[in-house]
PDB file of C-alpha atoms in Angstrom:
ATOM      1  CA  UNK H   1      20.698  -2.280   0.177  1.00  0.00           C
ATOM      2  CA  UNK H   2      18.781  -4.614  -1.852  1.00  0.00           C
ATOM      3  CA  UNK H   3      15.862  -3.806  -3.878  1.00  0.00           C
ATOM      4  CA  UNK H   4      13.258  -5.374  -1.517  1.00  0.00           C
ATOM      5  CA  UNK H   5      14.619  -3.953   1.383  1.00  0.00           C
ATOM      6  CA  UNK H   6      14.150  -0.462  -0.513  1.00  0.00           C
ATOM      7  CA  UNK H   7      10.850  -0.696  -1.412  1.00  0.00           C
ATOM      8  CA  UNK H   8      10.407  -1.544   2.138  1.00  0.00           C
ATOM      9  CA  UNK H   9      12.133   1.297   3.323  1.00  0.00           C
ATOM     10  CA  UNK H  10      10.342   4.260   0.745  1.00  0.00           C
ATOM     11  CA  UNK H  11       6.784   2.181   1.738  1.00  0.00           C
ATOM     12  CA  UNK H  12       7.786   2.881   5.628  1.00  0.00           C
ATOM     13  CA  UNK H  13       8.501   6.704   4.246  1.00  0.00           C
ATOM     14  CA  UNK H  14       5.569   7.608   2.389  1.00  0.00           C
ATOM     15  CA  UNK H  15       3.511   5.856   5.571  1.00  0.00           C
ATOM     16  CA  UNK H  16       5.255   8.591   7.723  1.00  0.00           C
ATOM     17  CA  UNK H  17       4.833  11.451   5.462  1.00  0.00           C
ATOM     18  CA  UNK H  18       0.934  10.667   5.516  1.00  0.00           C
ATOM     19  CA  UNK H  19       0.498  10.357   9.536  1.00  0.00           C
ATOM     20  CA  UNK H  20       0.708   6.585   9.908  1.00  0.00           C
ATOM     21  CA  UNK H  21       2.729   4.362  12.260  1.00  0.00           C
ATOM     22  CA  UNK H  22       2.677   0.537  12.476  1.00  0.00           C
ATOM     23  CA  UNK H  23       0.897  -0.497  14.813  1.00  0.00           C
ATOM     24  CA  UNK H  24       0.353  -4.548  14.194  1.00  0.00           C
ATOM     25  CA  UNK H  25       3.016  -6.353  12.402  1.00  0.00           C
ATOM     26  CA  UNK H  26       1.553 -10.042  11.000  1.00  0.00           C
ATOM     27  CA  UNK H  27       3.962 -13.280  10.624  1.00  0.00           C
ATOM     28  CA  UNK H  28       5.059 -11.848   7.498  1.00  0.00           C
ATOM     29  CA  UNK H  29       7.952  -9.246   7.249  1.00  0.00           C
ATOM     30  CA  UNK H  30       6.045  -7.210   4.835  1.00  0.00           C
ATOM     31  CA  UNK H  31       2.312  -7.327   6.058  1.00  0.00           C
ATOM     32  CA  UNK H  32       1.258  -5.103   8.952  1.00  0.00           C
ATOM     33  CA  UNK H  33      -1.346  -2.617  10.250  1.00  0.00           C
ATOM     34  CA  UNK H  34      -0.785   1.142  10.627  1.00  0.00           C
ATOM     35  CA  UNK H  35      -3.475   4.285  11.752  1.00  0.00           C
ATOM     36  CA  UNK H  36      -2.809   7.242  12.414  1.00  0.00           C
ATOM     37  CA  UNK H  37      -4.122  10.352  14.654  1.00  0.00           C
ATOM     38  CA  UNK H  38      -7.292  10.463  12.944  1.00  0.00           C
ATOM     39  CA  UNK H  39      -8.139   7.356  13.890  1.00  0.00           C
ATOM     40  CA  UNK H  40      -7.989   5.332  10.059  1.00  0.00           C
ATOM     41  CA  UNK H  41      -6.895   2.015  10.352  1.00  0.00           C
ATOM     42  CA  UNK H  42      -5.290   0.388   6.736  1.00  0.00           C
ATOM     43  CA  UNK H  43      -3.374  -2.973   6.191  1.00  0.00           C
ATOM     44  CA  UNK H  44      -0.225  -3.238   4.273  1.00  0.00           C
ATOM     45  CA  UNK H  45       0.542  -5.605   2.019  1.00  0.00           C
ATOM     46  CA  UNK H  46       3.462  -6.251   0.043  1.00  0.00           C
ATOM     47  CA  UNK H  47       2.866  -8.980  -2.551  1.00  0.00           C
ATOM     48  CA  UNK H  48       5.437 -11.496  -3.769  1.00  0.00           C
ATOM     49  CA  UNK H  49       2.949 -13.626  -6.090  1.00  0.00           C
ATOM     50  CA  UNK H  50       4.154 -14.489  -9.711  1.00  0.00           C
ATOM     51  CA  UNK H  51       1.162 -13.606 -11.379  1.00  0.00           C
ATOM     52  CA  UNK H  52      -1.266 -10.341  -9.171  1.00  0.00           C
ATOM     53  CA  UNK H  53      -4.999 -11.892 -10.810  1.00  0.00           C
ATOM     54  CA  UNK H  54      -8.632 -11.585  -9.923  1.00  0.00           C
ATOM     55  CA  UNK H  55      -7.805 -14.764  -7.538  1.00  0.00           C
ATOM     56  CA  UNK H  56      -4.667 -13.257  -5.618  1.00  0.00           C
ATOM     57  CA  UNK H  57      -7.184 -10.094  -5.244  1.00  0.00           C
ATOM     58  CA  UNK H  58      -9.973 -12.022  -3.834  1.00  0.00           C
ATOM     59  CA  UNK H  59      -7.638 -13.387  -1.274  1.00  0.00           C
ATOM     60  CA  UNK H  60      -6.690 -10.016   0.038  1.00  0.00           C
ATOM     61  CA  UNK H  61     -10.576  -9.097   0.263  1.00  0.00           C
ATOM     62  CA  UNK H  62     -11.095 -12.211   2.440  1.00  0.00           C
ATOM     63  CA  UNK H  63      -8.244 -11.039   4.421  1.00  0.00           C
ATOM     64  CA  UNK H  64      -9.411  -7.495   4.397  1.00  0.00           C
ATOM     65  CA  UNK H  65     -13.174  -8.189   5.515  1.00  0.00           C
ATOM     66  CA  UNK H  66     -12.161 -10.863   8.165  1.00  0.00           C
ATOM     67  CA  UNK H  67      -9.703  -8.419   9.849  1.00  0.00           C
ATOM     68  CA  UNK H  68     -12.048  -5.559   9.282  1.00  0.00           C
ATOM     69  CA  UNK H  69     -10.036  -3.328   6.896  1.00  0.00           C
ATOM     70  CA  UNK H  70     -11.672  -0.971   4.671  1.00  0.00           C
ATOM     71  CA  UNK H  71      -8.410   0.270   3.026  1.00  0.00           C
ATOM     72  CA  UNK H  72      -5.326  -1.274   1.917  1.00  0.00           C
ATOM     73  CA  UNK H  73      -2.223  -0.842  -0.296  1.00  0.00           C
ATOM     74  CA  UNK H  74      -0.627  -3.217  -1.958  1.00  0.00           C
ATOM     75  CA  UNK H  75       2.764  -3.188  -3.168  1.00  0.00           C
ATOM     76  CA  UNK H  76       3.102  -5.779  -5.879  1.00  0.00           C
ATOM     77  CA  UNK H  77       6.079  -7.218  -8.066  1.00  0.00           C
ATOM     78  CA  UNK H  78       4.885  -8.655 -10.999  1.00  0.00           C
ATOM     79  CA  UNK H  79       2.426  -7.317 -13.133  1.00  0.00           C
ATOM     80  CA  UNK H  80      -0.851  -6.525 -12.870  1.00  0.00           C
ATOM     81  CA  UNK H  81      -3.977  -7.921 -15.170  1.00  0.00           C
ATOM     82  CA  UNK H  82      -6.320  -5.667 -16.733  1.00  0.00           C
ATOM     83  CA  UNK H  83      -9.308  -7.279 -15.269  1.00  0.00           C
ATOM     84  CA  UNK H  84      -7.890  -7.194 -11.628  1.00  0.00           C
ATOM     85  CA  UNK H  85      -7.168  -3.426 -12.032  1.00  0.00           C
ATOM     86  CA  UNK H  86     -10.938  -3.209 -13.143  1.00  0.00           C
ATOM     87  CA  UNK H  87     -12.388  -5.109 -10.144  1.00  0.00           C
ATOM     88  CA  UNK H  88     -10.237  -3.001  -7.707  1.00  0.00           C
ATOM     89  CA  UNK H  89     -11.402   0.296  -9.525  1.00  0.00           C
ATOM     90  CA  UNK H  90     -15.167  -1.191  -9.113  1.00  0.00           C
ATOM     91  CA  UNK H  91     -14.976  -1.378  -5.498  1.00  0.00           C
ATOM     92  CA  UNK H  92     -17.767   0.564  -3.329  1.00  0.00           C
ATOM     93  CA  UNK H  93     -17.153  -0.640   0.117  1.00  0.00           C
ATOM     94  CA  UNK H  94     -12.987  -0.686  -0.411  1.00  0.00           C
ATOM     95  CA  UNK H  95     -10.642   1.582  -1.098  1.00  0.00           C
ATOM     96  CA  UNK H  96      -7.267  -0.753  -2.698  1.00  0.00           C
ATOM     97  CA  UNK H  97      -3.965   1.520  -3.635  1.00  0.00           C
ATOM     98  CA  UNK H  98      -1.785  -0.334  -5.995  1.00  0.00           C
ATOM     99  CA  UNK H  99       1.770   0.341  -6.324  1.00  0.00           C
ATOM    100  CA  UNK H 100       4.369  -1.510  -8.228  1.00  0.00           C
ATOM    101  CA  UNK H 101       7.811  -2.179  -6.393  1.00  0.00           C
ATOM    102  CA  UNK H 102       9.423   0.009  -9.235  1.00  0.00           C
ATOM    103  CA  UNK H 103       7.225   3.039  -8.559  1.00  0.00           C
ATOM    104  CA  UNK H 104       8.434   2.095  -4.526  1.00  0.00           C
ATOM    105  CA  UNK H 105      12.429   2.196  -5.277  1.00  0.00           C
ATOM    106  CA  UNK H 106      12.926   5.904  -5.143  1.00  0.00           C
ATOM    107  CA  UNK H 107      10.466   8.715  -3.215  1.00  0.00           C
ATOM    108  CA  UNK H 108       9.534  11.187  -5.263  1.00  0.00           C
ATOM    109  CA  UNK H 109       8.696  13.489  -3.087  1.00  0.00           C
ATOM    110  CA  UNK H 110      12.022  13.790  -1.997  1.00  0.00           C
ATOM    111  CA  UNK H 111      13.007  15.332  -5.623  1.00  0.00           C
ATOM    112  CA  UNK H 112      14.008  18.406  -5.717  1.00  0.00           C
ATOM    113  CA  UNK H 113      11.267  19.896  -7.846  1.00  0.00           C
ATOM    114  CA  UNK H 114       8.883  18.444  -6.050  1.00  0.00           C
ATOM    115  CA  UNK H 115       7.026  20.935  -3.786  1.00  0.00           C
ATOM    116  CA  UNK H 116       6.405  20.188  -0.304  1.00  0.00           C
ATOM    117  CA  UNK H 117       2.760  18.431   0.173  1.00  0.00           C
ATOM    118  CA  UNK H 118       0.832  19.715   2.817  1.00  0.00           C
ATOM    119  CA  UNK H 119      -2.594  18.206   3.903  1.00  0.00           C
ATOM    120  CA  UNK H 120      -5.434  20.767   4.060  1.00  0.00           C
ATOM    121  CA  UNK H 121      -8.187  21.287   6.402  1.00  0.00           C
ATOM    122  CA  UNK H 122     -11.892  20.289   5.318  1.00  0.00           C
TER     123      UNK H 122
END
């Protein structure tokens, strides 16, 4: 299995383990749209850009506010700026999760000292 088809997979897995299923896949092999049974709606987006900057960022806040998405994560490959971190961490109105494709090759919570994670009620 190749690396990209990994990261695809372990995204697909920690989707599941949090209560979301695809429900809108774009053009793009690795862009889509999953919600779960709570009803919250976020946009996947795996990024193949050379360089992840303030302008690749922007971008994905167009796309975000034109399709109505108020959270998002992004799996990128190369690395990330300082500055683009910042904005991301500055956003009211968003919520952004970064990941980098080498944080996506294995899941961790499939480790064996890792303790099950179980979602509590309010």
């Amino acid at each position: 299995m190749d690396e990209k088809s990994q990261v695809y997979k372990i995204c697909l897995e920690m989707l599941d383990q949090r209560g979301f299923h695809i429900i809108k896949q774009t053009d793009e092999k690795y862009t889509f749209e999953v919600n779960n049974n709570r009803g919250d709606k976020i946009c996947v987006i795996f990024s193949d850009n050379s360089k992840f900057g303030i302008k690749v960022i922007k971008n994905y806040l167009d796309y975000m506010n034109t399709s109505n998405y108020n959270h998002a994560i992004i799996i990128y490959s190369s690395s990330l700026t300082p500055k683009t971190k910042k904005v991301i961490e500055e956003l009211e109105d968003k919520k952004i999760e970064l990941f980098s494709e080498n944080e996506m090759l294995y899941n961790v919570t499939k480790h064996i000292y890792v303790p099950k994670h179980i979602r509590l009620n309010d």
